[in-house]
Coordinates of C-alpha atoms and ligand atoms in Angstrom, one line a residue:
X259 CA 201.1 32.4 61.3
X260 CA 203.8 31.8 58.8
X261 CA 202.5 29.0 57.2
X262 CA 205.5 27.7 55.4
X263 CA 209.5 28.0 56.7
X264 CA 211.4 28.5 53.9
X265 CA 214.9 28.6 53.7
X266 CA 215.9 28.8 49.7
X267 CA 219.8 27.9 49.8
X268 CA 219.6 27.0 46.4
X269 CA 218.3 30.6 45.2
X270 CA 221.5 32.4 47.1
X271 CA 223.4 30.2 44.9
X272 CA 225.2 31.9 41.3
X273 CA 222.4 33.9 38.9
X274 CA 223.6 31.0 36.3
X275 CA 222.1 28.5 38.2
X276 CA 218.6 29.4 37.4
X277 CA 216.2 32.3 36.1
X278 CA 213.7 33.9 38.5
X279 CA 210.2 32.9 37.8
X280 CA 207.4 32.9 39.4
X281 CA 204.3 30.5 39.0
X282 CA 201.6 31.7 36.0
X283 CA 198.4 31.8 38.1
X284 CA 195.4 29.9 36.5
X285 CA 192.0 30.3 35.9
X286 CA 189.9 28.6 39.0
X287 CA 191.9 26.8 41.2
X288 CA 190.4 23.3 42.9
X289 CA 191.9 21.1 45.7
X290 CA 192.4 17.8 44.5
X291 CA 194.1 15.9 47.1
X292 CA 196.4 17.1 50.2
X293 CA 199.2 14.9 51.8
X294 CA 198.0 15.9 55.6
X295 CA 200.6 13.2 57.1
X296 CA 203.3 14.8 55.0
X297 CA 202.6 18.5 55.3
X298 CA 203.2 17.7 58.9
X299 CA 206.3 16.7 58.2
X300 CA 207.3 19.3 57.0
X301 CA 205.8 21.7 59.5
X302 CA 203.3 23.0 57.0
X303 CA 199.4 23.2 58.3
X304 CA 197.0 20.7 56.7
X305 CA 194.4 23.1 57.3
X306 CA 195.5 25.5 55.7
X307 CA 197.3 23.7 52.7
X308 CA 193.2 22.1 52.4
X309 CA 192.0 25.7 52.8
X310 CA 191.2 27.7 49.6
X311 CA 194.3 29.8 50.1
X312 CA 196.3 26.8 50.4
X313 CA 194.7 25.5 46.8
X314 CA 195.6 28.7 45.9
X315 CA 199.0 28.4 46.4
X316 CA 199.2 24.7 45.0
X317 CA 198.0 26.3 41.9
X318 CA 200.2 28.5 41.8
X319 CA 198.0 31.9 41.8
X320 CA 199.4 33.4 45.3
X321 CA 202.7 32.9 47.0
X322 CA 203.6 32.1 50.5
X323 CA 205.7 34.9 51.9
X324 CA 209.3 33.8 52.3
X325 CA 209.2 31.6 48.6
X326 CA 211.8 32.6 46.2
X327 CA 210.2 31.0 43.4
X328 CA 213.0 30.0 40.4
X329 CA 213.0 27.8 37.5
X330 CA 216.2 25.6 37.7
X331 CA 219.0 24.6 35.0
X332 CA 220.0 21.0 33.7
X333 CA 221.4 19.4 30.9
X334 CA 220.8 15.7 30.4
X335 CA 221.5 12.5 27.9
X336 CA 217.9 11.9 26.7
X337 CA 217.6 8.3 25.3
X338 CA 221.2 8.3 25.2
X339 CA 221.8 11.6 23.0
X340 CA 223.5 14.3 25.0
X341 CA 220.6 17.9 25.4
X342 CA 222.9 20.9 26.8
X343 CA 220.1 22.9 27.7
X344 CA 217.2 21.2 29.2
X345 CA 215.6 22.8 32.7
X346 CA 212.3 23.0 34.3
X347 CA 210.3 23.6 31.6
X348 CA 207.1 23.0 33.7
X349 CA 208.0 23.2 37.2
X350 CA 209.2 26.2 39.7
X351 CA 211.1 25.4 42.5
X352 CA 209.4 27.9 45.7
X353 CA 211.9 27.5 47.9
X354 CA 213.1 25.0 50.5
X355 CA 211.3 24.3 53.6
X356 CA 213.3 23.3 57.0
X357 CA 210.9 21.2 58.9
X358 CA 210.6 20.3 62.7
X359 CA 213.2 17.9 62.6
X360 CA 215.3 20.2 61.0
X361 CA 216.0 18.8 57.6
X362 CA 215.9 20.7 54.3
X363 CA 213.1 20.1 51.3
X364 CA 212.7 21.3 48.0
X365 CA 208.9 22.8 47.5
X366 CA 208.5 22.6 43.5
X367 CA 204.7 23.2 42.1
X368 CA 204.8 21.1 38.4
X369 CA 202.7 22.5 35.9
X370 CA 202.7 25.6 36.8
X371 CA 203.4 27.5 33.6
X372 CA 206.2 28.7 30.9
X373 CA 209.5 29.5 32.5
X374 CA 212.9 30.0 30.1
X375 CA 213.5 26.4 29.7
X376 CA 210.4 26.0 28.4
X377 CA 211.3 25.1 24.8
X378 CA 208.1 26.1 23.0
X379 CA 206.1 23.7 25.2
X380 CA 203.4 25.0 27.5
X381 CA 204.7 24.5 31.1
X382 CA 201.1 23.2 31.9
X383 CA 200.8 19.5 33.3
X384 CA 196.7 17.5 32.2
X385 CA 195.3 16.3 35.7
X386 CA 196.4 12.5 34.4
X387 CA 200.0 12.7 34.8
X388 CA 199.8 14.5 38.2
X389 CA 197.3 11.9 39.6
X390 CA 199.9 9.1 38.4
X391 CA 202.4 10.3 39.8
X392 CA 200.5 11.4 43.1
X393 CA 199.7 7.7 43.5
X394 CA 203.0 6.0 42.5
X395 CA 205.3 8.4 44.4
X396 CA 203.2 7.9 47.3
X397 CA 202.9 4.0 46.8
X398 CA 206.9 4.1 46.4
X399 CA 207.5 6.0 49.9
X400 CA 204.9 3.7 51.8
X401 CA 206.7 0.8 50.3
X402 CA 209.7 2.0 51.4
X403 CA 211.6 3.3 48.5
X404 CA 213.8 6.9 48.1
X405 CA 211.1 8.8 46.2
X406 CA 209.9 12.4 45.7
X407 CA 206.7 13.1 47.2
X408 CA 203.3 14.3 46.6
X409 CA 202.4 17.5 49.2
X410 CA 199.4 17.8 47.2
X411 CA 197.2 18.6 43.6
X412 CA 195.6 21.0 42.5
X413 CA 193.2 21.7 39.5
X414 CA 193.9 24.9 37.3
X415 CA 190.3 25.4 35.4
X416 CA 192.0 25.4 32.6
X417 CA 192.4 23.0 29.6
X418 CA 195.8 22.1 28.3
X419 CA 196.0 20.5 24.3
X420 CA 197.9 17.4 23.9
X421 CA 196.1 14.7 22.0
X422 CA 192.8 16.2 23.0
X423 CA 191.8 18.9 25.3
X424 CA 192.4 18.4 29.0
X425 CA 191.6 19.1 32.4
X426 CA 195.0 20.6 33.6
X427 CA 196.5 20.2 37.3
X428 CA 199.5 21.5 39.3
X429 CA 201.3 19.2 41.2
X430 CA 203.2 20.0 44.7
X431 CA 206.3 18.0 44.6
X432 CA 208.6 17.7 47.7
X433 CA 211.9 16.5 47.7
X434 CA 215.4 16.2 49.2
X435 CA 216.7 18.3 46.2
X436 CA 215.9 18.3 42.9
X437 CA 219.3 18.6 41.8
X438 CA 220.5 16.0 38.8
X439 CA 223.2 14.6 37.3
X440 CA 222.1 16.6 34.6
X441 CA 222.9 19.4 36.4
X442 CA 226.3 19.1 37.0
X443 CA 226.3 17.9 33.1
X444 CA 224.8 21.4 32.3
X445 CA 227.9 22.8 33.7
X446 CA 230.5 20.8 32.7
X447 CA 229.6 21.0 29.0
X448 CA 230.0 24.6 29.4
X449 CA 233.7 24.2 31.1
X450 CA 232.4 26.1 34.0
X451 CA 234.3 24.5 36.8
X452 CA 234.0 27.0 39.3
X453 CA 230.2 26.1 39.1
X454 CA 230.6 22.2 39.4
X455 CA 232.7 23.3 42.7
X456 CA 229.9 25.5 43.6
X457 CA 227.6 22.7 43.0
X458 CA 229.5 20.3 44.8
X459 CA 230.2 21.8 47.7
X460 CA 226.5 22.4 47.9
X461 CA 225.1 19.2 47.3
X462 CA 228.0 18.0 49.9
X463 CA 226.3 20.1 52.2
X464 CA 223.0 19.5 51.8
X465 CA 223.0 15.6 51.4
X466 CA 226.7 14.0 51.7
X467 CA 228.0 16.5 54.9
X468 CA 230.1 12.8 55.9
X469 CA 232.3 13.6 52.8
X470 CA 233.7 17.3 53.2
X471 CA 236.2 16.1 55.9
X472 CA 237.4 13.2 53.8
X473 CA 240.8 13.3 52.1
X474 CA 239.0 13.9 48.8
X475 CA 235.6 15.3 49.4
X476 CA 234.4 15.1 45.0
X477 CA 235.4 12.1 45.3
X478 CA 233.5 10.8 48.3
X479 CA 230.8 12.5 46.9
X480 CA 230.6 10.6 43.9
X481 CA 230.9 7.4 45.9
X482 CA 228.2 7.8 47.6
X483 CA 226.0 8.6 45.3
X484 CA 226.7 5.6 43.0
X485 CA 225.9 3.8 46.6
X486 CA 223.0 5.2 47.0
X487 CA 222.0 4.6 43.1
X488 CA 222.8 1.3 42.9
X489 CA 220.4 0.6 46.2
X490 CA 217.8 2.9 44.9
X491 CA 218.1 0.8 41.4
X492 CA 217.9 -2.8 43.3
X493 CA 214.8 -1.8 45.0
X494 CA 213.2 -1.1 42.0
X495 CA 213.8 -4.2 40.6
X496 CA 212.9 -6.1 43.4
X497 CA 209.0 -4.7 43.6
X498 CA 209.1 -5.5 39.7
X499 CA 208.9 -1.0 38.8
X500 CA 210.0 0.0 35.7
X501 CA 210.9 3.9 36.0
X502 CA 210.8 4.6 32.1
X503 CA 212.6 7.3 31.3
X504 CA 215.7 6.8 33.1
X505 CA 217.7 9.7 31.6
X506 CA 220.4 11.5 33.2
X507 CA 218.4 14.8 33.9
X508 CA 215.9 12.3 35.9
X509 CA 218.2 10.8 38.4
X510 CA 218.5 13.0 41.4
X511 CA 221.8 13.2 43.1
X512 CA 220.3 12.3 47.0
X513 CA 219.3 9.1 45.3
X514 CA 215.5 9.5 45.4
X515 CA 213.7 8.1 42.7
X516 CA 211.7 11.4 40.3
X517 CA 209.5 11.7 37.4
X518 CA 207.2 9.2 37.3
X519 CA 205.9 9.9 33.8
X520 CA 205.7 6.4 31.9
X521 CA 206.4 4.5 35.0
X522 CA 204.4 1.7 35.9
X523 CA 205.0 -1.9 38.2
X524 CA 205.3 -5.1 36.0
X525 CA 202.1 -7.6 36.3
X526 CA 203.6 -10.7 34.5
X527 CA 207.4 -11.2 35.5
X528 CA 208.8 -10.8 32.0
X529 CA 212.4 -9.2 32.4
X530 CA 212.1 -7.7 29.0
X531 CA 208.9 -5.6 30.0
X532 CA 208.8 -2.0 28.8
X533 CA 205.7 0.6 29.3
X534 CA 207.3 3.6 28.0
X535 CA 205.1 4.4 24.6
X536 CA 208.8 6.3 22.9
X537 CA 210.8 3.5 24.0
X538 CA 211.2 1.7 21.4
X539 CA 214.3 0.4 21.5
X540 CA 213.7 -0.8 25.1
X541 CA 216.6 1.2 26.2
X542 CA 214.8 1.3 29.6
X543 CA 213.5 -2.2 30.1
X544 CA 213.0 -4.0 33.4
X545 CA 215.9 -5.7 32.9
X546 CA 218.2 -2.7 31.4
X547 CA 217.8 -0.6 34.5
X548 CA 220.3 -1.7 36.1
X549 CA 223.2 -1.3 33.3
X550 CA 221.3 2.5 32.6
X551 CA 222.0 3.4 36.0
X552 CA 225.9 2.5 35.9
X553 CA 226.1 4.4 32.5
X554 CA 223.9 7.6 34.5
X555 CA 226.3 7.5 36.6
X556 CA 229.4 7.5 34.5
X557 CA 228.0 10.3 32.7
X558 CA 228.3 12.1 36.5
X559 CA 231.9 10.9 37.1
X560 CA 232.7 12.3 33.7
X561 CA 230.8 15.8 34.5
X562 CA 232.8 15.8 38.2
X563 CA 236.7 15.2 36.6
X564 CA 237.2 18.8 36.3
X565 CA 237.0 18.9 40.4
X566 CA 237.9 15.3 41.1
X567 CA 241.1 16.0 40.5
X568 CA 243.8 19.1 39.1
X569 CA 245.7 16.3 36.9
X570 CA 243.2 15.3 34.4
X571 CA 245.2 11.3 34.3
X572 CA 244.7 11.3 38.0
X573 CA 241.2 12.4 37.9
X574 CA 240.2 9.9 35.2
X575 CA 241.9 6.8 36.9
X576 CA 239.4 8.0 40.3
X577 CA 236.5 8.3 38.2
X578 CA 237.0 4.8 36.7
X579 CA 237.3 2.8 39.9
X580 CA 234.1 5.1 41.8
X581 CA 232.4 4.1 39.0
X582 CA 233.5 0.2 38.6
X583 CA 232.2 -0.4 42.1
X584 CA 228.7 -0.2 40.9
X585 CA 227.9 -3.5 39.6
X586 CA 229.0 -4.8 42.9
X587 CA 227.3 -2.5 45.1
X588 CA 224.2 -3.3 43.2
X589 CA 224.7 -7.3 43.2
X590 CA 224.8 -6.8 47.0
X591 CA 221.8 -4.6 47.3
X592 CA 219.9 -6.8 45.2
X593 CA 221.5 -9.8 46.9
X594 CA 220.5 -8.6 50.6
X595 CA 216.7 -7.9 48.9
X596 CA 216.2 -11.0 47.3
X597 CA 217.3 -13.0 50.4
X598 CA 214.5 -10.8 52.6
X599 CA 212.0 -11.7 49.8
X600 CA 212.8 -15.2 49.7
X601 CA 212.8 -15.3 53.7
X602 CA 216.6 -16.1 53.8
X603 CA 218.9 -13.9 56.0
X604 CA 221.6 -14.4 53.4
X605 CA 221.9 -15.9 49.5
X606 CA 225.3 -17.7 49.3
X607 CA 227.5 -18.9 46.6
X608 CA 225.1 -22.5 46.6
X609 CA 221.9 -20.5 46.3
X610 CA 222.1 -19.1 43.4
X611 CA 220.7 -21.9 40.9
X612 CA 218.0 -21.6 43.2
X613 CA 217.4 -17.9 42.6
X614 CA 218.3 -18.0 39.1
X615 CA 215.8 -21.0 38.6
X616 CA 213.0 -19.0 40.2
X617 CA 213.3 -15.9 37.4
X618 CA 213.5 -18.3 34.7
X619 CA 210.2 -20.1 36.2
X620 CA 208.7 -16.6 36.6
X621 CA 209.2 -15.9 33.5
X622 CA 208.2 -18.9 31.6
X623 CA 205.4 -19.1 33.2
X624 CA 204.5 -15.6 33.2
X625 CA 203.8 -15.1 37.0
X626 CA 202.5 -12.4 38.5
X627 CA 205.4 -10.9 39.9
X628 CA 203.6 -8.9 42.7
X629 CA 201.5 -12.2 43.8
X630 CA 204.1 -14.7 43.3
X631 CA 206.4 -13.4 46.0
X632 CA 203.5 -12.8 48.2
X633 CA 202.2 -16.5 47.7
X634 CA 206.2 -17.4 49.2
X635 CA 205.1 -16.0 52.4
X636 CA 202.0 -16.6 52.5
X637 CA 203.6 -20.8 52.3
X638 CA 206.2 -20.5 54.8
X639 CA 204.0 -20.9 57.8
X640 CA 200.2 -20.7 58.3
X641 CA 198.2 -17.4 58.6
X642 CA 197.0 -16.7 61.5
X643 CA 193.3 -15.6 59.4
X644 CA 193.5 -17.9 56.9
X645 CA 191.6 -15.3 54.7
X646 CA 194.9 -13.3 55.0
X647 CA 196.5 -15.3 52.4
X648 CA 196.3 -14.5 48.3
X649 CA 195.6 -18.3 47.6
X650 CA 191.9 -17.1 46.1
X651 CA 193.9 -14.9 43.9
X652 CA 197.1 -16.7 43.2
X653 CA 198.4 -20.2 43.3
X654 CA 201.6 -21.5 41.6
X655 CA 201.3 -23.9 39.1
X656 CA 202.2 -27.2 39.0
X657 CA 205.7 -27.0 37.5
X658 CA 206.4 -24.6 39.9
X659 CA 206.3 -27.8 42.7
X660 CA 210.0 -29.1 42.7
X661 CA 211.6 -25.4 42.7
X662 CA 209.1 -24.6 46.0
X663 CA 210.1 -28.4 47.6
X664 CA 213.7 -27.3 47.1
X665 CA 213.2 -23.8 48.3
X666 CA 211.2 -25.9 51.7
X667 CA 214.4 -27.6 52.5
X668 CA 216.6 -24.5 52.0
X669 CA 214.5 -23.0 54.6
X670 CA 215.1 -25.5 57.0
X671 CA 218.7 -24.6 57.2
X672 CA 217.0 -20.7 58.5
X673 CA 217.6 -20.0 62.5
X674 CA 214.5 -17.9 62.4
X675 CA 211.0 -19.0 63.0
X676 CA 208.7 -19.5 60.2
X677 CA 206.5 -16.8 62.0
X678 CA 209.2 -14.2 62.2
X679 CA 209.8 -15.4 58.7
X680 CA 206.5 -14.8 57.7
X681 CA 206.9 -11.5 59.3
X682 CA 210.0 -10.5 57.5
X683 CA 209.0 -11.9 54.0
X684 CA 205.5 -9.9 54.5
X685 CA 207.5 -6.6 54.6
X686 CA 209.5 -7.1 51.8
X687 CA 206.8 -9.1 49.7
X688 CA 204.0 -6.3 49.4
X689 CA 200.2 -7.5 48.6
X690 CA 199.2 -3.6 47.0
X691 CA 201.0 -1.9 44.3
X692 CA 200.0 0.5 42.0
X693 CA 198.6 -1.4 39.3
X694 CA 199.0 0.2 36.1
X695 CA 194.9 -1.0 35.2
X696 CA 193.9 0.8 38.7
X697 CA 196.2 3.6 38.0
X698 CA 194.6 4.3 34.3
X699 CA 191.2 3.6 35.8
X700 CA 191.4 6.2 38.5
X701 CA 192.9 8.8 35.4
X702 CA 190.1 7.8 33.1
X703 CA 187.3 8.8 36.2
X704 CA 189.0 11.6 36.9
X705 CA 189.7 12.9 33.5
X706 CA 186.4 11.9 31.5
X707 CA 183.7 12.1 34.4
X708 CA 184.9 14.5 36.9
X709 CA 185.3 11.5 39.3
X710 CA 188.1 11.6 41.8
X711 CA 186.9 9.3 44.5
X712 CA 189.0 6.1 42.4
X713 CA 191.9 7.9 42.7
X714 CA 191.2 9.0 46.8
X715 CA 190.1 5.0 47.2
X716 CA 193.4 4.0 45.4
X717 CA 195.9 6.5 47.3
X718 CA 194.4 5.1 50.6
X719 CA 194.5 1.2 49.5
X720 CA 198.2 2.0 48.7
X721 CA 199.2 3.7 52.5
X722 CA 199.8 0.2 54.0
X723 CA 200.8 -2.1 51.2
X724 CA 201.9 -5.0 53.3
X725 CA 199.1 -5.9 55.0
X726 CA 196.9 -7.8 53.2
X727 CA 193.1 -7.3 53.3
X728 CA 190.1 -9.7 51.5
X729 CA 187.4 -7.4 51.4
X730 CA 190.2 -5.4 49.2
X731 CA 191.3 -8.2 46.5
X732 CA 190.3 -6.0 43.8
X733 CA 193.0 -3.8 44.5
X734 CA 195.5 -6.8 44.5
X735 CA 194.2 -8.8 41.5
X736 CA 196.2 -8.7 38.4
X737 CA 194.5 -7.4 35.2
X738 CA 192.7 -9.8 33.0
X739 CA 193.9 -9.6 29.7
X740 CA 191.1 -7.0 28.7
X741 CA 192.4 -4.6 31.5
X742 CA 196.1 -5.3 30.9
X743 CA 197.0 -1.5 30.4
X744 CA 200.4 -2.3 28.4
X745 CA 201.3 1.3 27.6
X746 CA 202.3 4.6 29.6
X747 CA 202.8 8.1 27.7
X748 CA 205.0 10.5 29.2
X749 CA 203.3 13.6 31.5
X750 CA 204.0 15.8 29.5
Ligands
AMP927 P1 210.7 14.9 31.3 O1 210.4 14.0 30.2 O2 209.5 15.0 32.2 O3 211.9 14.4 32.0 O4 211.0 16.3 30.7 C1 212.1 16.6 29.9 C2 212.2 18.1 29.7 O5 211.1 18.6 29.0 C3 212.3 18.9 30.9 O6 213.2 19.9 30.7 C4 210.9 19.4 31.1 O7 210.9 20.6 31.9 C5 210.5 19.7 29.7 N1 209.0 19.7 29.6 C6 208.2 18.6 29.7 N2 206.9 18.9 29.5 C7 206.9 20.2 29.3 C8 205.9 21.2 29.0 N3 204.6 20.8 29.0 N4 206.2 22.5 28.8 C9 207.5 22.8 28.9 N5 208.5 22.0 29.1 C10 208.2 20.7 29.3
MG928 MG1 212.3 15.0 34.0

């Protein structure tokens, strides 16, 4: 059997779009964890893939016949500073499998070895950041947000130097595409407009078909994506994640969130909150995400004005107004959120001091933002197992009292039933998220003693966030102040 159907559009693109490269096998190749709900998905045999010849391929030492494997270009603003030449430095893209239901994915292994974008770094990936982002991007699908995903991890055998020696891994990372904004910026800094069209008309194609038989299909294009960002972006905020690095070569243009190096979920609400150890300027704060993502996308109206328009005046003027609906788009995505998470079917004009008041009450009193908004549902009508609700692990203070009478009495003006509420709020108010103290405990077991069953017992927990369990309150109790993990390092 064929265990994998590729179909590698992206490789019968232009020779400038990427170099041929093939993964650098590794010494001794282990399976780590396999993705058996998703490799169905996508057609692929979780058998197999948990076989040793499917490790093997994870690790990159054998390819599956019909790959094309090829290291993709991108440019990108870093922190803000404009790189021309970025790429995947650690990553090869196999190929692009069409699964039963006939849509298209990218197959990428990360850490899989030098390629020509490597920079002088060692294309290698230590098992920590492939576990962390195993279990975020994972905890991000199930909790309903655009996300890459996690097919499944290898182990390499070898070692990889960063601050210390490490046990390495290779990643298995599935998405939509992995094309960027920095990689139409990779082409419009070298004035190569045939290749933004090129580019374009594939990602058109591939992810935004409704816009080729528009009037102005770029432009469409663009629209839609700054749609989809600005949703993507309000969903983040909403589960309180902070992505980290939110530079322009790590937002992808089908709107799913990637790269979850210094990424982490917030504990205590505080809308200043950064993880990232390099950030220092807290360029990517909680709070800043939103205004990063308009500017991100700005930077991919400027790349598209060569093919937005043939009179450069023209092509600005569409640009501008694309990328001035944002704030709105977002206001309404996070709007529409907030109402679910607040068990409202809509937040008008004369709720807002009541929406406002509750983030300046979260953040005085340093709630726990995960906790908090599950406390809301837990109050709006009794659980059916009293045992279901998080009052053993949370309870709003006292100061919190008038906001929560006034908040009762909005929800009396509500047509549905406090049970369907319940319902509703439940699914928008998760219990689990991946706690950045569970996340760095299941690295450290995994990384200093050879342990992996944290991380398996953490990756399950996270499959059904919603649904709240007792006998698994460790999992949804916020750090004490001697866990509080209140730094991330990029995985690189
Ligand atoms: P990131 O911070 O993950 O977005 O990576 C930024 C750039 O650095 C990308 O072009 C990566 O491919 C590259 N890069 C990161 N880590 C490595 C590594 N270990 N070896 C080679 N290139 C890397
Ligand atoms: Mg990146």
């Amino acid at each position: 059997m064929e265990p994998i159907a590729f179909d590698n559009s992206y490789a019968r693109l232009p020779e400038r779009f990427y170099a041929r490269q093939a993964p650098e096998p590794v010494s001794a190749p282990g399976p780590i964890r396999v993705n058996r709900p998703l490799a169905a998905a996508l057609g692929i045999d979780g058998d197999w893939l948990d076989s040793p010849a499917g490790t093997a391929m994870v690790a990159g030492n054998t390819l599956p016949p019909g790959a094309e494997p090829i290291a993709t270009v991108y440019a990108g603003h870093q922190f803000g500073g404009f790189n021309p030449q970025l790429g995947d430095g650690r990553a090869v893209l196999l190929g692009e499998v069409v699964s039963p239901d006939g849509l298209r994915y990218d197959l990428q292994l990360k850490g899989s070895g030098p390629t020509a974008w490597s920079r002088g770094g060692d294309g290698r990936s230590p098992l920590g950041p492939v576990l962390r982002e195993y279990i975020v991007s994972e905890a991000m699908h199930r909790l309903g947000v655009p996300t890459t995903r996690s097919l499944a991890a290898a182990s390499t055998g070898d070692t990889v130097a960063r601050e210390r020696f490490l046990p390495g891994a290779v990643l298995a990372r599935v998405a939509s595409s992995h094309i960027r904004i920095g990689t139409f910026q990779y082409y419009a800094a070298r004035k190569d407009t045939d290749a933004l069209q090129v580019l374009a008309d594939h990602v058109i194609a591939r992810h935004y078909p409704e816009a080729r038989d528009t009037e102005n299909p770029v432009l469409a294009l663009l629209q839609a994506v700054i749609a989809r960002q600005a949703a993507l972006v309000a969903q983040w905020q909403l589960l309180g994640f902070i992505h980290g690095v939110v530079n322009t070569d790590n937002m992808l243009i089908c709107g799913e969130t990637i790269d979850y190096g210094p990424c982490a979920f917030m504990d205590a609400f505080n809308p200043q909150q950064v993880y990232s150890s390099i950030d220092h300027g807290g360029r990517y704060a909680y709070r800043n995400q939103p205004g990063i993502a308009h500017w991100n996308l700005s930077c991919l109206a400027q790349a598209l004005l060569p093919v937005l328009d043939d009179n450069p005046e023209q092509a600005v003027a569409l640009a501008q107004k694309a990328v001035d609906a944002f704030p709105d788009l977002f206001l309404a995505a996070n709007t529409a959120g907030m109402a679910r998470k607040l068990g409202l079917q809509a937040i008008g004009e004369q709720d807002t001091a009541l929406v406002e008041e509750l983030w300046h009450l979260m953040a005085e009193h340093e709630l726990d933002f995960t906790l908090a908004f599950r406390r809301l549902a837990d109050l709006v009508a009794p659980r059916e197992h009293a045992e279901q609700a998080v009052s053993a692990l949370f309870e709003f203070p006292d100061a919190l009292q008038p906001w929560l009478a006034r908040w009762h009495t909005r929800l009396e003006q509500e047509p549905s039933s406090p049970a369907e509420r319940q319902r509703s709020m439940d699914l928008a108010n998760p219990v689990f998220i991946p706690r950045n103290h569970l996340v760095e405990a299941a690295i450290a077991a995994a990384t200093d003693r050879g342990d992996l069953t944290v991380f398996h017992q953490l990756v399950d927990v996270l499959e059904a966030p919603h649904a709240y369990r007792p006998e698994l309150a460790l999992y949804a109790t916020p750090p004490r102040p001697e866990q509080v993990v209140p730094q991330t390092f990029c995985g690189t």
